[in-house]
Amino acid sequence: MCQPARIFAAMVAEHVELALFEQSLGNIEGLHRPFCDRVADAADKTAGSVLFDVRVDGDSCVQRMAAIGYGITGTAIIVLAKNGQLRCASVNGDTAVLVAELAAWYASPLSEQAKGDHCGAAIILLAKLRNSGHFTRF
């Protein structure tokens, strides 16, 4: 990825983090909105679209993962840790196949989702992100 693209991808993640931070300030009486609502709101506020929102079974730290796409600009991944913390990172081209696989599963009808399995792709994507320095500590 060339330097301007890296900078813009980092800016995408920062905008999503800002939208999520603003949401946390708006929590009423300590109640948190559901993860899917928070991701959808962040996507709306940052002119992106939700590509997927999945459970991450079998991970010791992360319980949910979602992606917000920005066309050719890039993709931001948001994870919800088991302790309730939200983290965000931009992803690069080597994770595009996994993001596309999860997005296709997410966009399929519920009857097809029940037949398919997204867990393997989600765990591999999370592992690749951790290997590149994202989501290593919670």
PDB file of C-alpha atoms in Angstrom:
ATOM      1  CA  MET A   1       0.000   0.000   0.000  1.00  0.00           C
ATOM      2  CA  CYS A   2       1.486   3.375  -0.951  1.00  0.00           C
ATOM      3  CA  GLN A   3       2.023   6.068   1.684  1.00  0.00           C
ATOM      4  CA  PRO A   4      -1.022   8.295   0.802  1.00  0.00           C
ATOM      5  CA  ALA A   5      -3.277   5.234   0.843  1.00  0.00           C
ATOM      6  CA  ARG A   6      -1.926   4.195   4.278  1.00  0.00           C
ATOM      7  CA  ILE A   7      -2.524   7.661   5.668  1.00  0.00           C
ATOM      8  CA  PHE A   8      -6.072   7.766   4.304  1.00  0.00           C
ATOM      9  CA  ALA A   9      -6.819   4.256   5.621  1.00  0.00           C
ATOM     10  CA  ALA A  10      -5.616   5.323   9.081  1.00  0.00           C
ATOM     11  CA  MET A  11      -7.867   8.372   8.858  1.00  0.00           C
ATOM     12  CA  VAL A  12     -10.844   6.106   8.104  1.00  0.00           C
ATOM     13  CA  ALA A  13     -10.213   4.127  11.284  1.00  0.00           C
ATOM     14  CA  GLU A  14      -9.789   7.333  13.282  1.00  0.00           C
ATOM     15  CA  HIS A  15     -13.151   8.662  12.013  1.00  0.00           C
ATOM     16  CA  VAL A  16     -14.867   5.414  13.009  1.00  0.00           C
ATOM     17  CA  GLU A  17     -13.210   5.518  16.441  1.00  0.00           C
ATOM     18  CA  LEU A  18     -14.399   9.102  16.884  1.00  0.00           C
ATOM     19  CA  ALA A  19     -17.975   8.129  15.988  1.00  0.00           C
ATOM     20  CA  LEU A  20     -17.841   5.231  18.459  1.00  0.00           C
ATOM     21  CA  PHE A  21     -16.368   7.507  21.151  1.00  0.00           C
ATOM     22  CA  GLU A  22     -19.183  10.021  20.628  1.00  0.00           C
ATOM     23  CA  GLN A  23     -21.665   7.189  21.106  1.00  0.00           C
ATOM     24  CA  SER A  24     -20.066   6.247  24.414  1.00  0.00           C
ATOM     25  CA  LEU A  25     -20.562   9.807  25.635  1.00  0.00           C
ATOM     26  CA  GLY A  26     -24.237   9.541  24.747  1.00  0.00           C
ATOM     27  CA  ASN A  27     -24.891   6.380  26.784  1.00  0.00           C
ATOM     28  CA  ILE A  28     -27.839   7.014  29.066  1.00  0.00           C
ATOM     29  CA  GLU A  29     -27.425   5.940  32.690  1.00  0.00           C
ATOM     30  CA  GLY A  30     -24.515   3.679  31.771  1.00  0.00           C
ATOM     31  CA  LEU A  31     -26.563   1.600  29.329  1.00  0.00           C
ATOM     32  CA  HIS A  32     -24.737   0.599  26.170  1.00  0.00           C
ATOM     33  CA  ARG A  33     -26.477   0.260  22.845  1.00  0.00           C
ATOM     34  CA  PRO A  34     -26.184  -3.090  21.065  1.00  0.00           C
ATOM     35  CA  PHE A  35     -22.983  -3.587  19.058  1.00  0.00           C
ATOM     36  CA  CYS A  36     -24.841  -3.837  15.746  1.00  0.00           C
ATOM     37  CA  ASP A  37     -26.595  -0.499  16.371  1.00  0.00           C
ATOM     38  CA  ARG A  38     -23.333   1.198  17.303  1.00  0.00           C
ATOM     39  CA  VAL A  39     -21.585  -0.133  14.174  1.00  0.00           C
ATOM     40  CA  ALA A  40     -24.485   0.941  11.939  1.00  0.00           C
ATOM     41  CA  ASP A  41     -24.475   4.409  13.525  1.00  0.00           C
ATOM     42  CA  ALA A  42     -20.704   4.747  13.067  1.00  0.00           C
ATOM     43  CA  ALA A  43     -21.035   3.678   9.422  1.00  0.00           C
ATOM     44  CA  ASP A  44     -23.777   6.242   8.874  1.00  0.00           C
ATOM     45  CA  LYS A  45     -21.824   9.056  10.550  1.00  0.00           C
ATOM     46  CA  THR A  46     -18.692   8.303   8.524  1.00  0.00           C
ATOM     47  CA  ALA A  47     -20.410   7.703   5.137  1.00  0.00           C
ATOM     48  CA  GLY A  48     -19.560   4.000   5.085  1.00  0.00           C
ATOM     49  CA  SER A  49     -21.593   0.823   4.821  1.00  0.00           C
ATOM     50  CA  VAL A  50     -21.670  -2.173   7.130  1.00  0.00           C
ATOM     51  CA  LEU A  51     -20.052  -5.103   5.326  1.00  0.00           C
ATOM     52  CA  PHE A  52     -20.526  -7.635   8.100  1.00  0.00           C
ATOM     53  CA  ASP A  53     -21.203  -8.025  11.811  1.00  0.00           C
ATOM     54  CA  VAL A  54     -20.388 -11.473  13.192  1.00  0.00           C
ATOM     55  CA  ARG A  55     -19.802 -13.330  16.437  1.00  0.00           C
ATOM     56  CA  VAL A  56     -16.271 -14.535  17.011  1.00  0.00           C
ATOM     57  CA  ASP A  57     -16.620 -17.870  18.747  1.00  0.00           C
ATOM     58  CA  GLY A  58     -13.585 -19.455  20.345  1.00  0.00           C
ATOM     59  CA  ASP A  59     -11.500 -16.318  20.904  1.00  0.00           C
ATOM     60  CA  SER A  60     -10.446 -15.572  24.473  1.00  0.00           C
ATOM     61  CA  CYS A  61     -10.693 -11.777  24.121  1.00  0.00           C
ATOM     62  CA  VAL A  62     -13.047 -10.824  21.259  1.00  0.00           C
ATOM     63  CA  GLN A  63     -16.751 -11.588  21.107  1.00  0.00           C
ATOM     64  CA  ARG A  64     -17.872  -9.665  17.974  1.00  0.00           C
ATOM     65  CA  MET A  65     -16.271  -8.220  14.863  1.00  0.00           C
ATOM     66  CA  ALA A  66     -17.706  -5.944  12.190  1.00  0.00           C
ATOM     67  CA  ALA A  67     -16.448  -4.200   9.078  1.00  0.00           C
ATOM     68  CA  ILE A  68     -17.384  -0.839   7.617  1.00  0.00           C
ATOM     69  CA  GLY A  69     -16.514  -0.369   3.961  1.00  0.00           C
ATOM     70  CA  TYR A  70     -15.655   2.869   2.216  1.00  0.00           C
ATOM     71  CA  GLY A  71     -15.482   1.720  -1.414  1.00  0.00           C
ATOM     72  CA  ILE A  72     -12.001   2.017  -2.850  1.00  0.00           C
ATOM     73  CA  THR A  73     -10.914   4.051   0.178  1.00  0.00           C
ATOM     74  CA  GLY A  74     -10.644   1.080   2.495  1.00  0.00           C
ATOM     75  CA  THR A  75     -12.252  -0.891   5.268  1.00  0.00           C
ATOM     76  CA  ALA A  76     -12.367  -0.398   9.015  1.00  0.00           C
ATOM     77  CA  ILE A  77     -12.687  -3.399  11.323  1.00  0.00           C
ATOM     78  CA  ILE A  78     -14.336  -2.925  14.703  1.00  0.00           C
ATOM     79  CA  VAL A  79     -14.061  -5.507  17.461  1.00  0.00           C
ATOM     80  CA  LEU A  80     -15.973  -5.786  20.700  1.00  0.00           C
ATOM     81  CA  ALA A  81     -13.864  -7.308  23.441  1.00  0.00           C
ATOM     82  CA  LYS A  82     -15.389  -9.527  26.080  1.00  0.00           C
ATOM     83  CA  ASN A  83     -14.725  -6.740  28.588  1.00  0.00           C
ATOM     84  CA  GLY A  84     -16.953  -4.389  26.532  1.00  0.00           C
ATOM     85  CA  GLN A  85     -14.126  -2.337  25.009  1.00  0.00           C
ATOM     86  CA  LEU A  86     -14.437  -1.353  21.337  1.00  0.00           C
ATOM     87  CA  ARG A  87     -11.342  -1.136  19.115  1.00  0.00           C
ATOM     88  CA  CYS A  88     -10.970  -0.157  15.489  1.00  0.00           C
ATOM     89  CA  ALA A  89      -8.320  -0.640  12.794  1.00  0.00           C
ATOM     90  CA  SER A  90      -7.951  -0.155   9.070  1.00  0.00           C
ATOM     91  CA  VAL A  91      -7.253  -3.220   6.986  1.00  0.00           C
ATOM     92  CA  ASN A  92      -5.116  -3.640   3.917  1.00  0.00           C
ATOM     93  CA  GLY A  93      -5.250  -5.706   0.743  1.00  0.00           C
ATOM     94  CA  ASP A  94      -4.013  -9.002   2.182  1.00  0.00           C
ATOM     95  CA  THR A  95      -7.183  -9.306   4.273  1.00  0.00           C
ATOM     96  CA  ALA A  96      -9.543  -8.352   1.441  1.00  0.00           C
ATOM     97  CA  VAL A  97     -10.418 -11.961   0.577  1.00  0.00           C
ATOM     98  CA  LEU A  98     -11.479 -12.698   4.157  1.00  0.00           C
ATOM     99  CA  VAL A  99     -13.464  -9.452   4.409  1.00  0.00           C
ATOM    100  CA  ALA A 100     -15.200 -10.282   1.109  1.00  0.00           C
ATOM    101  CA  GLU A 101     -15.971 -13.835   2.313  1.00  0.00           C
ATOM    102  CA  LEU A 102     -17.513 -12.562   5.546  1.00  0.00           C
ATOM    103  CA  ALA A 103     -19.415  -9.824   3.702  1.00  0.00           C
ATOM    104  CA  ALA A 104     -20.852 -12.376   1.254  1.00  0.00           C
ATOM    105  CA  TRP A 105     -21.939 -14.627   4.129  1.00  0.00           C
ATOM    106  CA  TYR A 106     -23.500 -11.645   5.950  1.00  0.00           C
ATOM    107  CA  ALA A 107     -25.384 -10.508   2.828  1.00  0.00           C
ATOM    108  CA  SER A 108     -26.783 -13.958   2.095  1.00  0.00           C
ATOM    109  CA  PRO A 109     -30.311 -14.935   3.140  1.00  0.00           C
ATOM    110  CA  LEU A 110     -30.699 -16.299   6.664  1.00  0.00           C
ATOM    111  CA  SER A 111     -31.386 -19.795   5.302  1.00  0.00           C
ATOM    112  CA  GLU A 112     -27.994 -19.719   3.545  1.00  0.00           C
ATOM    113  CA  GLN A 113     -26.250 -18.280   6.600  1.00  0.00           C
ATOM    114  CA  ALA A 114     -27.514 -21.219   8.643  1.00  0.00           C
ATOM    115  CA  LYS A 115     -25.923 -23.644   6.164  1.00  0.00           C
ATOM    116  CA  GLY A 116     -22.596 -21.812   5.929  1.00  0.00           C
ATOM    117  CA  ASP A 117     -19.953 -21.171   8.532  1.00  0.00           C
ATOM    118  CA  HIS A 118     -18.327 -17.794   9.040  1.00  0.00           C
ATOM    119  CA  CYS A 119     -16.335 -18.686  12.146  1.00  0.00           C
ATOM    120  CA  GLY A 120     -13.207 -19.912  10.354  1.00  0.00           C
ATOM    121  CA  ALA A 121     -12.887 -16.769   8.239  1.00  0.00           C
ATOM    122  CA  ALA A 122     -13.523 -14.551  11.277  1.00  0.00           C
ATOM    123  CA  ILE A 123     -10.826 -16.283  13.352  1.00  0.00           C
ATOM    124  CA  ILE A 124      -8.313 -16.161  10.476  1.00  0.00           C
ATOM    125  CA  LEU A 125      -9.041 -12.466   9.848  1.00  0.00           C
ATOM    126  CA  LEU A 126      -8.601 -11.682  13.531  1.00  0.00           C
ATOM    127  CA  ALA A 127      -5.315 -13.623  13.590  1.00  0.00           C
ATOM    128  CA  LYS A 128      -4.014 -11.735  10.543  1.00  0.00           C
ATOM    129  CA  LEU A 129      -4.946  -8.424  12.148  1.00  0.00           C
ATOM    130  CA  ARG A 130      -3.178  -9.391  15.358  1.00  0.00           C
ATOM    131  CA  ASN A 131      -0.088 -10.472  13.422  1.00  0.00           C
ATOM    132  CA  SER A 132      -0.008  -7.038  11.813  1.00  0.00           C
ATOM    133  CA  GLY A 133      -0.145  -5.339  15.222  1.00  0.00           C
ATOM    134  CA  HIS A 134      -3.879  -4.709  15.650  1.00  0.00           C
ATOM    135  CA  PHE A 135      -6.019  -5.876  18.577  1.00  0.00           C
ATOM    136  CA  THR A 136      -3.097  -7.421  20.435  1.00  0.00           C
ATOM    137  CA  ARG A 137      -4.030  -6.144  23.897  1.00  0.00           C
ATOM    138  CA  PHE A 138      -7.356  -5.515  25.590  1.00  0.00           C
TER     139      PHE A 138
END
